[in-house]
Amino acid sequence: MLYLPPGVAHHGVALEQCLTYSIGFRAPAHYDLVAGFLQRLVEGVGRSRRYTDPDLGPARDPGEISPAGLERLGRIVTRASRVRPAELVRFLGEHLTEPRLDRRPRPRRLDPSAVARALRQGAALVRTPGARVAFVRQGKTALLFAEGRAWTLPPALAGIAPLLTRQRRTAESLQPQLGRPGLLGLLAELVSARVFDVEAPHPARPSSAAVRGRRGSRRGAGSSRTRGRP
C-alpha cells in the first residue's frame, strides 16, 4: 500500500499483471470555490440595470471621477458581491456534488407510481456508481444535494436525507417511510435524474438444509429401486 499526502504527484509502472486500486478524496481548489461562487453572484445581477446619478453635480475637472461617484459605484459592487449564508450553502452543496464532465447521465422520465409499486414489492433503491450525494441540516428542514442539484426537504422529509446518503443501497429503511407526503415524488425525481436505480428483489434461495433434504430423498429413492430389481 502506498500513501501519498495531498499535493504529491505520483507515477507508477506495473512490472507484472496486477490490479491497481486508487482511492482519493475530493479536495476542491480555493480558486475553483471562489471563482464558482463569484460566477454564481454575477449571474444573479440584472443585465438591464444601469448606473444612474441624476443628483450628482458637474465635476470641476472633466476627467475626474468624483468621490461621490466612486462611493455610488462601490455600493453597487459591494451590494452585488455580498455573501449571503443561504446562497453560499446552496452553492457549496451543488458544487461539491457536481458530476465529472465524463459522467453526466441523460435524465429519464419516471412515474412516481412505478417507483412506489417497485419499492412496496421489495425492490431496493441503489445509488448509481459515481453519483455524489450530500445534505445540510437547516433547522427542521434539510437541503439534499445530488449531482449538482438541490432539493429542499420539508420537516416531514428532512429525516430521509441521512437514509439516502448513509449507504449505497437503501431498502428496508425506506419501507416505513413510503407513506410520507412528497416522498415518492422525490424518489422518482432522483431515479429520473439517474442518481439512484430501482433494483428488483432477488428471488429467495432455498436453504442448505432443504437442499440436502431433497438430495437425500432422491438418493434414497434410487437405492430402493436398485434393491428391488431381480
Coordinates of C-alpha atoms in Angstrom, one line a residue:
M1 CA 0.0 0.0 0.0
L2 CA 1.3 3.4 -0.9
Y3 CA 0.1 6.6 0.9
L4 CA 0.5 9.9 -0.9
P5 CA 0.0 13.1 1.1
P6 CA -2.2 15.8 -0.5
G7 CA -0.4 17.7 -3.3
V8 CA 2.1 14.9 -4.1
A9 CA 2.1 13.6 -7.6
H10 CA 2.9 10.0 -8.5
H11 CA 3.7 7.8 -11.4
G12 CA 3.8 4.0 -11.2
V13 CA 4.7 1.3 -13.7
A14 CA 3.4 -2.3 -13.2
L15 CA 6.2 -4.9 -13.6
E16 CA 3.7 -7.7 -14.0
Q17 CA 0.0 -8.4 -14.4
C18 CA -1.9 -6.8 -11.4
L19 CA -4.9 -4.9 -10.3
T20 CA -4.4 -1.4 -9.0
Y21 CA -6.9 0.5 -6.9
S22 CA -6.6 4.2 -6.3
I23 CA -8.7 5.8 -3.6
G24 CA -8.7 9.6 -3.5
F25 CA -10.6 12.2 -1.5
R26 CA -12.1 15.2 -3.3
A27 CA -10.3 18.4 -2.2
P28 CA -11.6 21.4 -4.2
A29 CA -9.1 24.1 -5.0
H30 CA -9.6 27.5 -3.4
Y31 CA -9.6 29.1 -6.9
D32 CA -12.5 26.9 -8.0
L33 CA -14.6 27.6 -4.9
V34 CA -14.1 31.4 -5.1
A35 CA -14.4 31.6 -8.9
G36 CA -17.5 29.4 -8.9
F37 CA -19.3 31.4 -6.2
L38 CA -18.4 34.7 -7.8
Q39 CA -19.8 33.4 -11.1
R40 CA -23.0 32.5 -9.3
L41 CA -23.2 36.0 -7.9
V42 CA -22.5 37.6 -11.4
E43 CA -25.3 35.5 -12.9
G44 CA -27.7 37.0 -10.4
V45 CA -27.0 40.6 -11.4
G46 CA -29.6 42.0 -13.7
R47 CA -28.0 42.9 -17.1
S48 CA -30.6 45.6 -17.8
R49 CA -29.8 47.7 -14.7
R50 CA -27.7 50.7 -15.5
Y51 CA -25.7 53.2 -13.4
T52 CA -27.5 56.5 -12.8
D53 CA -26.6 59.6 -10.9
P54 CA -29.1 62.4 -11.6
D55 CA -28.4 64.0 -8.3
L56 CA -24.7 64.5 -8.8
G57 CA -23.4 67.9 -9.7
P58 CA -20.8 68.5 -12.5
A59 CA -17.2 67.7 -11.8
R60 CA -14.7 70.6 -11.5
D61 CA -12.3 68.7 -13.9
P62 CA -13.7 66.8 -16.9
G63 CA -11.6 63.7 -16.3
E64 CA -12.1 63.4 -12.6
I65 CA -14.2 60.7 -11.0
S66 CA -15.7 62.4 -8.0
P67 CA -15.7 60.9 -4.5
A68 CA -19.5 60.8 -4.6
G69 CA -19.4 58.8 -7.9
L70 CA -16.8 56.4 -6.5
E71 CA -18.9 55.8 -3.4
R72 CA -22.0 55.1 -5.5
L73 CA -20.2 52.7 -7.8
G74 CA -18.6 51.0 -4.8
R75 CA -22.1 50.4 -3.3
I76 CA -23.2 48.7 -6.5
V77 CA -20.3 46.3 -6.4
T78 CA -20.5 45.7 -2.7
R79 CA -24.2 45.0 -2.7
A80 CA -23.9 42.6 -5.6
S81 CA -21.0 40.7 -4.1
R82 CA -22.3 40.4 -0.6
V83 CA -22.1 36.8 0.7
R84 CA -25.5 35.6 1.9
P85 CA -25.2 32.4 4.0
A86 CA -28.2 30.7 2.4
E87 CA -26.8 31.3 -1.1
L88 CA -23.3 30.1 -0.1
V89 CA -24.6 26.9 1.5
R90 CA -26.6 26.1 -1.7
F91 CA -23.6 26.8 -3.9
L92 CA -21.3 24.6 -1.8
G93 CA -23.6 21.7 -1.8
E94 CA -24.2 21.8 -5.5
H95 CA -20.5 22.4 -6.3
L96 CA -19.3 19.5 -4.1
T97 CA -21.7 17.1 -5.6
E98 CA -21.4 18.2 -9.2
P99 CA -20.6 15.2 -11.5
R100 CA -17.5 14.9 -13.5
L101 CA -17.6 16.1 -17.2
D102 CA -17.3 12.5 -18.4
R103 CA -20.2 11.4 -16.2
R104 CA -23.3 13.3 -17.0
P105 CA -26.1 10.7 -17.5
R106 CA -29.1 11.6 -19.6
P107 CA -32.2 12.1 -17.4
R108 CA -35.3 10.0 -17.9
R109 CA -38.9 10.4 -17.1
L110 CA -40.3 8.0 -14.5
D111 CA -43.8 7.8 -13.0
P112 CA -43.8 8.0 -9.1
S113 CA -46.4 5.2 -9.1
A114 CA -43.9 2.9 -10.8
V115 CA -41.3 3.6 -8.1
A116 CA -43.9 3.2 -5.3
R117 CA -45.0 -0.2 -6.8
A118 CA -41.5 -1.5 -7.1
L119 CA -40.4 -0.4 -3.6
R120 CA -43.6 -1.8 -2.0
Q121 CA -42.8 -5.1 -3.7
G122 CA -39.4 -5.3 -2.0
A123 CA -37.2 -3.5 -4.5
A124 CA -34.2 -1.6 -3.3
L125 CA -33.1 1.9 -4.0
V126 CA -29.4 1.7 -5.1
R127 CA -27.2 4.7 -5.7
T128 CA -25.6 4.6 -9.2
P129 CA -21.8 4.2 -9.3
G130 CA -20.1 7.6 -9.1
A131 CA -23.1 9.5 -8.0
R132 CA -22.4 12.2 -5.4
V133 CA -25.0 12.9 -2.7
A134 CA -24.9 15.1 0.4
F135 CA -27.2 17.1 2.7
V136 CA -27.2 20.0 5.0
R137 CA -29.5 20.4 8.0
Q138 CA -31.4 23.7 8.3
G139 CA -33.3 23.6 11.5
K140 CA -36.3 21.3 10.9
T141 CA -35.7 21.2 7.2
A142 CA -32.8 19.9 5.1
L143 CA -31.2 20.5 1.7
L144 CA -30.4 17.4 -0.2
F145 CA -27.8 17.7 -2.9
A146 CA -27.2 15.2 -5.7
E147 CA -25.2 15.5 -9.0
G148 CA -25.0 19.3 -8.7
R149 CA -28.7 19.8 -7.9
A150 CA -30.5 20.7 -4.7
W151 CA -33.8 19.6 -3.2
T152 CA -35.4 21.4 -0.3
L153 CA -36.9 18.8 2.1
P154 CA -39.7 20.0 4.4
P155 CA -39.7 18.8 8.1
A156 CA -41.7 15.7 7.2
L157 CA -38.9 14.6 4.8
A158 CA -35.8 16.0 6.4
G159 CA -35.1 12.7 8.1
I160 CA -34.9 11.0 4.7
A161 CA -31.7 12.8 3.7
P162 CA -29.5 10.7 6.1
L163 CA -31.1 7.5 4.8
L164 CA -30.3 8.4 1.2
T165 CA -26.7 9.4 1.8
R166 CA -25.6 7.0 4.5
Q167 CA -25.2 3.9 2.4
R168 CA -25.3 3.0 -1.3
R169 CA -28.2 0.5 -1.0
T170 CA -31.4 1.6 0.7
A171 CA -34.2 -1.0 1.1
E172 CA -35.7 -1.9 4.5
S173 CA -35.1 1.6 6.0
L174 CA -37.4 3.2 3.4
Q175 CA -40.3 0.8 3.7
P176 CA -41.9 2.5 6.8
Q177 CA -41.4 6.0 5.2
L178 CA -43.2 5.4 1.9
G179 CA -46.5 6.9 3.1
R180 CA -44.9 10.3 3.8
P181 CA -46.4 13.1 1.6
G182 CA -44.0 14.0 -1.2
L183 CA -41.5 11.2 -0.7
L184 CA -42.4 9.1 -3.7
G185 CA -42.2 12.2 -5.9
L186 CA -38.8 13.0 -4.5
L187 CA -37.6 9.4 -5.1
A188 CA -39.0 9.4 -8.7
E189 CA -37.0 12.6 -9.4
L190 CA -33.8 11.1 -8.0
V191 CA -34.3 7.9 -10.1
S192 CA -35.2 10.0 -13.2
A193 CA -32.0 12.0 -12.7
R194 CA -30.1 8.7 -12.5
V195 CA -28.8 9.4 -9.1
F196 CA -30.5 6.1 -7.9
D197 CA -31.7 3.0 -9.6
V198 CA -34.5 0.7 -8.6
E199 CA -33.2 -2.8 -8.1
A200 CA -35.7 -5.7 -8.2
P201 CA -35.6 -8.0 -5.2
H202 CA -33.6 -11.2 -5.7
P203 CA -35.6 -14.5 -5.7
A204 CA -35.3 -16.3 -2.4
R205 CA -32.8 -19.2 -2.5
P206 CA -33.7 -22.5 -0.8
S207 CA -31.9 -23.1 2.5
S208 CA -29.0 -25.5 2.6
A209 CA -30.9 -27.9 4.8
A210 CA -33.8 -28.1 2.3
V211 CA -31.3 -28.7 -0.5
R212 CA -29.7 -31.5 1.5
G213 CA -33.1 -33.0 2.3
R214 CA -34.1 -33.1 -1.4
R215 CA -30.8 -34.7 -2.4
G216 CA -31.1 -37.3 0.3
S217 CA -34.6 -38.2 -0.8
R218 CA -33.5 -38.7 -4.4
R219 CA -30.6 -40.9 -3.3
G220 CA -33.0 -42.9 -1.1
A221 CA -35.5 -43.4 -3.9
G222 CA -32.7 -44.6 -6.3
S223 CA -31.3 -47.1 -3.8
S224 CA -34.7 -48.6 -3.1
R225 CA -35.4 -49.1 -6.8
T226 CA -32.0 -50.8 -7.2
R227 CA -32.6 -53.2 -4.4
G228 CA -36.0 -54.1 -5.9
R229 CA -34.6 -55.3 -9.1
P230 CA -34.2 -59.1 -9.6

